[in-house]
Short mmCIF file of C-alpha atoms in Angstrom, two decimals:
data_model
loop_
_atom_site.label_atom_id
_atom_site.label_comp_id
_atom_site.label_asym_id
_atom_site.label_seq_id
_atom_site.Cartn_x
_atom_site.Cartn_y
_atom_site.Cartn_z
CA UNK A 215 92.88 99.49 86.71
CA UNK A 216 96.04 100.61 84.94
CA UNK A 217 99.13 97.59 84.94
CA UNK A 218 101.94 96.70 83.05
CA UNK A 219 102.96 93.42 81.61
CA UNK A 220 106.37 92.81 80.68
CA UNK A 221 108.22 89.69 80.06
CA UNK A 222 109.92 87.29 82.07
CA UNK A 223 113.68 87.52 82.66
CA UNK A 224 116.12 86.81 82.61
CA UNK A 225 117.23 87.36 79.32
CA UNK A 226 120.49 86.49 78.33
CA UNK A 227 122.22 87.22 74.99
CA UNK A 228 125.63 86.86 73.67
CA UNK A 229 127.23 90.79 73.04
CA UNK A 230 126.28 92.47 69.86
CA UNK A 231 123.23 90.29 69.92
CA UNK A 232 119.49 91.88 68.62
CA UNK A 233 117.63 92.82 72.01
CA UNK A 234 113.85 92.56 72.66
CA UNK A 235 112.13 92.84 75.70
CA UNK A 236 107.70 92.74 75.29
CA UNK A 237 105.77 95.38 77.51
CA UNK A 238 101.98 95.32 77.17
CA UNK A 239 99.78 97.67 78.78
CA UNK A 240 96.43 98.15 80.45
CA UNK A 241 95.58 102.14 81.10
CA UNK A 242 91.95 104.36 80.76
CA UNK A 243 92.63 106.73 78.35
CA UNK A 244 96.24 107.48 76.94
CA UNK A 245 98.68 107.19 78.76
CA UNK A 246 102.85 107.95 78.80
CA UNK A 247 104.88 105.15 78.59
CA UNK A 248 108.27 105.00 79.77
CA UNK A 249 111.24 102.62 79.72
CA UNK A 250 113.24 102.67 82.86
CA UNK A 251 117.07 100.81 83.94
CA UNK A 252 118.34 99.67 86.89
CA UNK A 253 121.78 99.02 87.62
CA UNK A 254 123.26 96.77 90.34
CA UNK A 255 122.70 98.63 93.24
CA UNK A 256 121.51 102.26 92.05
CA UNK A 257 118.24 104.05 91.29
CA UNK A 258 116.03 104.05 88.46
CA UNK A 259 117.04 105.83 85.26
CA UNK A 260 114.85 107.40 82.58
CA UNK A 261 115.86 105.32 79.34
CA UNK A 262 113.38 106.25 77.30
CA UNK A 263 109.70 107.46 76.70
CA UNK A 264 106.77 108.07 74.30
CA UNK A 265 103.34 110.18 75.22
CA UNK A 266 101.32 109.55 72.65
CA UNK A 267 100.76 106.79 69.95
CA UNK A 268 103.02 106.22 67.03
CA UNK A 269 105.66 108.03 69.11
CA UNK A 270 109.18 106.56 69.28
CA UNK A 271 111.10 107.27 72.05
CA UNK A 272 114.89 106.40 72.05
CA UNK A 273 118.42 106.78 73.70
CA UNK A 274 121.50 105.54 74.07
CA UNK A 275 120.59 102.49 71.09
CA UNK A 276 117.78 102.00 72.58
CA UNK A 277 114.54 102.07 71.10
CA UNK A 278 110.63 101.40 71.55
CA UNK A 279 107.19 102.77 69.80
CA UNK A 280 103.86 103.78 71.35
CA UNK A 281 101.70 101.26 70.07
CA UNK A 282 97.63 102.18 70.97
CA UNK A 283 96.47 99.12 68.49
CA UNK A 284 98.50 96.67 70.33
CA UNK A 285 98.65 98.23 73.43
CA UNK A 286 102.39 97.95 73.57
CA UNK A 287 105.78 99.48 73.87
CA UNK A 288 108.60 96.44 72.94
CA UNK A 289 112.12 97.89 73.97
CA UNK A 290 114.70 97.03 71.49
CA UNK A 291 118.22 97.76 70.49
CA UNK A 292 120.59 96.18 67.68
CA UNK A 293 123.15 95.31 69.06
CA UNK A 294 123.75 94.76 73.02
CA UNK A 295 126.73 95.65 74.73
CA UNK A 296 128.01 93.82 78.02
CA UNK A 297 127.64 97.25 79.61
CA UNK A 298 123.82 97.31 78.94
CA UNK A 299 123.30 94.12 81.59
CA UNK A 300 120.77 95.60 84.11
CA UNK A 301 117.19 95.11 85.03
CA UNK A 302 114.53 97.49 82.71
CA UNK A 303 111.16 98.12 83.75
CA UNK A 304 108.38 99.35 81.96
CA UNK A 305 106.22 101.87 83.43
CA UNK A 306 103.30 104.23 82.49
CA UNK A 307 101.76 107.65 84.11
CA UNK A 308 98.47 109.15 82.72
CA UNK A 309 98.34 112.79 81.91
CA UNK A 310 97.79 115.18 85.52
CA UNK A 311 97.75 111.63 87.41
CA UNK A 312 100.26 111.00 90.64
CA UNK A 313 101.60 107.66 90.46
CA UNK A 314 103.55 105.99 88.13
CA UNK A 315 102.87 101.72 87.20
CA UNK A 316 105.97 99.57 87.04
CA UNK A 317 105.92 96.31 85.22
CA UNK A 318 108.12 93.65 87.20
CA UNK A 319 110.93 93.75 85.71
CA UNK A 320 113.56 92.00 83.34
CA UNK A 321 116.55 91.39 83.65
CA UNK A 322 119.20 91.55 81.05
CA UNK A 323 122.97 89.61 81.15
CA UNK A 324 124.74 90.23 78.14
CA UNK A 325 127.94 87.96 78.32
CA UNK A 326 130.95 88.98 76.15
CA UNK B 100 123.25 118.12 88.18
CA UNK B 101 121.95 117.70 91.43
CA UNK B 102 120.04 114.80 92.13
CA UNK B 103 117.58 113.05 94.37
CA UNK B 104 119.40 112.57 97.73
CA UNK B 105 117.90 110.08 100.26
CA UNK B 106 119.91 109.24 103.84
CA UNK B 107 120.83 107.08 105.15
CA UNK B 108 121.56 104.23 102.28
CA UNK B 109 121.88 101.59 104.67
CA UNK B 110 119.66 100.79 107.89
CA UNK B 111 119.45 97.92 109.75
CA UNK B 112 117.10 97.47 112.44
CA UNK B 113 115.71 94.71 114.70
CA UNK B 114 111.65 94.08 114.73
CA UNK B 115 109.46 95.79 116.49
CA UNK B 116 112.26 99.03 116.06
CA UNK B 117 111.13 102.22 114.35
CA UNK B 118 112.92 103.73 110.92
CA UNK B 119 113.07 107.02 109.36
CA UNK B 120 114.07 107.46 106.07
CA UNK B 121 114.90 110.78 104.48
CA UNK B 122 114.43 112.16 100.89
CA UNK B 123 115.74 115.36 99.57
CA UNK B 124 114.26 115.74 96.04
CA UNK B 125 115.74 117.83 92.78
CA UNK B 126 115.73 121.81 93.41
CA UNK B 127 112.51 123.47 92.27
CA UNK B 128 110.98 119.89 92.37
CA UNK B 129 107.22 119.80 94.27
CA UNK B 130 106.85 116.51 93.94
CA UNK B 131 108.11 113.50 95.99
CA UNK B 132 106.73 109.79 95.73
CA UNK B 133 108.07 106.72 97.94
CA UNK B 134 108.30 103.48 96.13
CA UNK B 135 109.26 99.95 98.09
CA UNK B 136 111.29 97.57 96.01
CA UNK B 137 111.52 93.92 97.65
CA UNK B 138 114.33 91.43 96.58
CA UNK B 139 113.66 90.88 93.00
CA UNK B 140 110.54 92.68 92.68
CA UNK B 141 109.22 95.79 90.61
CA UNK B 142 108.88 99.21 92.85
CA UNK B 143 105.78 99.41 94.69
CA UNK B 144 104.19 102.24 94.77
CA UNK B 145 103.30 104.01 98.61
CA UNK B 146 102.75 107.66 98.58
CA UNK B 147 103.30 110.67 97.38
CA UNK B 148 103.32 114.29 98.35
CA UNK B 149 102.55 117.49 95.75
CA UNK B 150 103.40 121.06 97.67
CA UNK B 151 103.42 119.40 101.41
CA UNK B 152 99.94 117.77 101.09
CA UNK B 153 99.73 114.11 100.51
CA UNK B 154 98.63 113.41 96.72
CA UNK B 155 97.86 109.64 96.29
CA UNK B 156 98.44 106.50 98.62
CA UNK B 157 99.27 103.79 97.19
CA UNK B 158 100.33 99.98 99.42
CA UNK B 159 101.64 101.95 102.32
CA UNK B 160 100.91 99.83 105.74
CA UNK B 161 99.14 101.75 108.40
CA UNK B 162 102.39 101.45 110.52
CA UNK B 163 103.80 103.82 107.88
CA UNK B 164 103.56 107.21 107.84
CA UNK B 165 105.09 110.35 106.02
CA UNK B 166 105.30 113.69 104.97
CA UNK B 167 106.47 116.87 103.32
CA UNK B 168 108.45 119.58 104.39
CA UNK B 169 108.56 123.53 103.84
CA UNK B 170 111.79 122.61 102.12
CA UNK B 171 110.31 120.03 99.42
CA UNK B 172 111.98 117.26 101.66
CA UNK B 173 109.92 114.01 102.50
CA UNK B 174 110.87 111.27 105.60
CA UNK B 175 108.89 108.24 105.61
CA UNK B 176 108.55 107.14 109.42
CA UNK B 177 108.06 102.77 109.82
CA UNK B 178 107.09 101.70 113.45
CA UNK B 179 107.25 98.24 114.46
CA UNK B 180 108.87 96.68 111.81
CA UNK B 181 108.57 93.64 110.08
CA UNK B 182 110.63 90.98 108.64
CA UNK B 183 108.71 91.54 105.49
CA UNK B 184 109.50 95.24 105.35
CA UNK B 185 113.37 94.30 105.21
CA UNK B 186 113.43 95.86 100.91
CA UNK B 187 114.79 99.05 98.93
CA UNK B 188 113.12 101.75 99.74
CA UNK B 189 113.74 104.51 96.66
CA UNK B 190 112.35 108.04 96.74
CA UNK B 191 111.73 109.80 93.38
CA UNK B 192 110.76 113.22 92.40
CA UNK B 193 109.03 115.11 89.65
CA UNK B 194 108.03 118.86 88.53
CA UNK B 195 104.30 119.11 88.77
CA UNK B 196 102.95 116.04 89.90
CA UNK B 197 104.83 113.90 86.82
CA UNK B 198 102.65 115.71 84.49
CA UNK B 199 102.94 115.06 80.58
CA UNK B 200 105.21 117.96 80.04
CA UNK B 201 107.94 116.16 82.06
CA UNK B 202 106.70 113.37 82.40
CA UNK B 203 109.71 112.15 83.91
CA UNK B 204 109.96 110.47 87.59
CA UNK B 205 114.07 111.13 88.83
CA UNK B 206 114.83 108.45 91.68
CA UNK B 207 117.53 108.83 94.07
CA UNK B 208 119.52 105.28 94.31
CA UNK B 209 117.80 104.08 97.35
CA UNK B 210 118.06 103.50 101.21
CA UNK B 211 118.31 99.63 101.93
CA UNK B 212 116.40 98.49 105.16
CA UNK B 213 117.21 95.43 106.54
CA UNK B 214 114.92 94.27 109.51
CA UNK B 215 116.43 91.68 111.66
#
């Protein structure tokens, strides 16, 4: 069935540090991949998303590629701000399908 | 914008009590899917709705049930809770079932059940 693997947390890093958080994938067919954030106590955001391979999706600093050869889609960003601490999950849907896969989750402290 | 609006944020209930939870998704959105988030856990999926007829079912315990409105709104009924179902319960809806041309799932921020 389709999953999603993402690493461990928590992940801390120092502000202005180089961020990279794995996501592997498992899916039939191609699937969308998405990059979601959490904040202390709200909902899930949209960060970020790619639908097919070789696509880059990226916001806010934020960036990660469809990879089909890999099966992946690493989030990254440059340089971390204290403001981007927060849980991300990575998540896929396939095309016409209902239900969206979370990974479980890391979370990221960035300390000033 | 308007957003995904889900009522009441904050329930707490004794076991054995019933819960309804209430989702009102994005205008002109069909779509509604339930999602249970325990403490430190990734959202679990439990069902979802397209045009007021249940789409996919994912985890949802048989003491769960819920449904669509005329209005596009969703309430997830719980009888006889459980310790265990004491978690975040988030609502999120799309445009046509999530499809690739939006591809995008909008959550509301949540209602938090506690079960005592």
């Amino acid at each position: 069935g389709d999953s999603v693997t993402q690493m461990e947390g928590p992940v801390t890093l120092s502000e202005e540090a180089f961020l990279t958080i794995n996501c592997t994938y498992t899916a039939t067919g191609y699937p969308s991949l998405f990059w979601y954030v959490q904040y202390p106590g709200e909902g899930l955001q949209l960060l970020l998303k790619a639908t097919k391979a070789d696509d880059k999706g990226s916001n806010k600093g934020f960036e990660a590629t469809y990879r089909k050869e890999t099966t992946s889609f690493h989030l990254e960003k440059g340089s971390v701000q204290v403001s981007d601490s927060a849980v991300y999950f990575c998540a896929l849907t396939r095309y016409n399908f209902n239900k969206f896969y979370f990974g479980s989750g890391t979370k990221l402290n960035v300390k000033p | 914008a308007a957003g995904v609006i889900q009522s009441p944020r904050h329930l707490i209930k004794e076991k054995r009590e019933t819960a309804t939870l209430k989702c009102y998704p994005i205008p002109r959105h069909d779509t509604v899917y339930w999602y249970q988030q325990g403490p430190g856990q990734d959202p679990q999926f439990l069902i979802s709705f397209y045009e007021k007829m249940q789409s996919d079912k994912g985890s949802i315990p048989d003491r769960f049930s819920a449904q669509q409105f005329s209005d596009y709104h969703s309430e997830l009924n719980m009888s006889s809770l459980e310790l265990g179902d004491s978690a975040l319960y988030f609502c999120a809806s799309s445009q046509g079932q999530g499809r690739i041309e939006t591809g995008e799932l909008f959550f509301g921020e949540g209602s938090r059940l506690t079960v005592l």
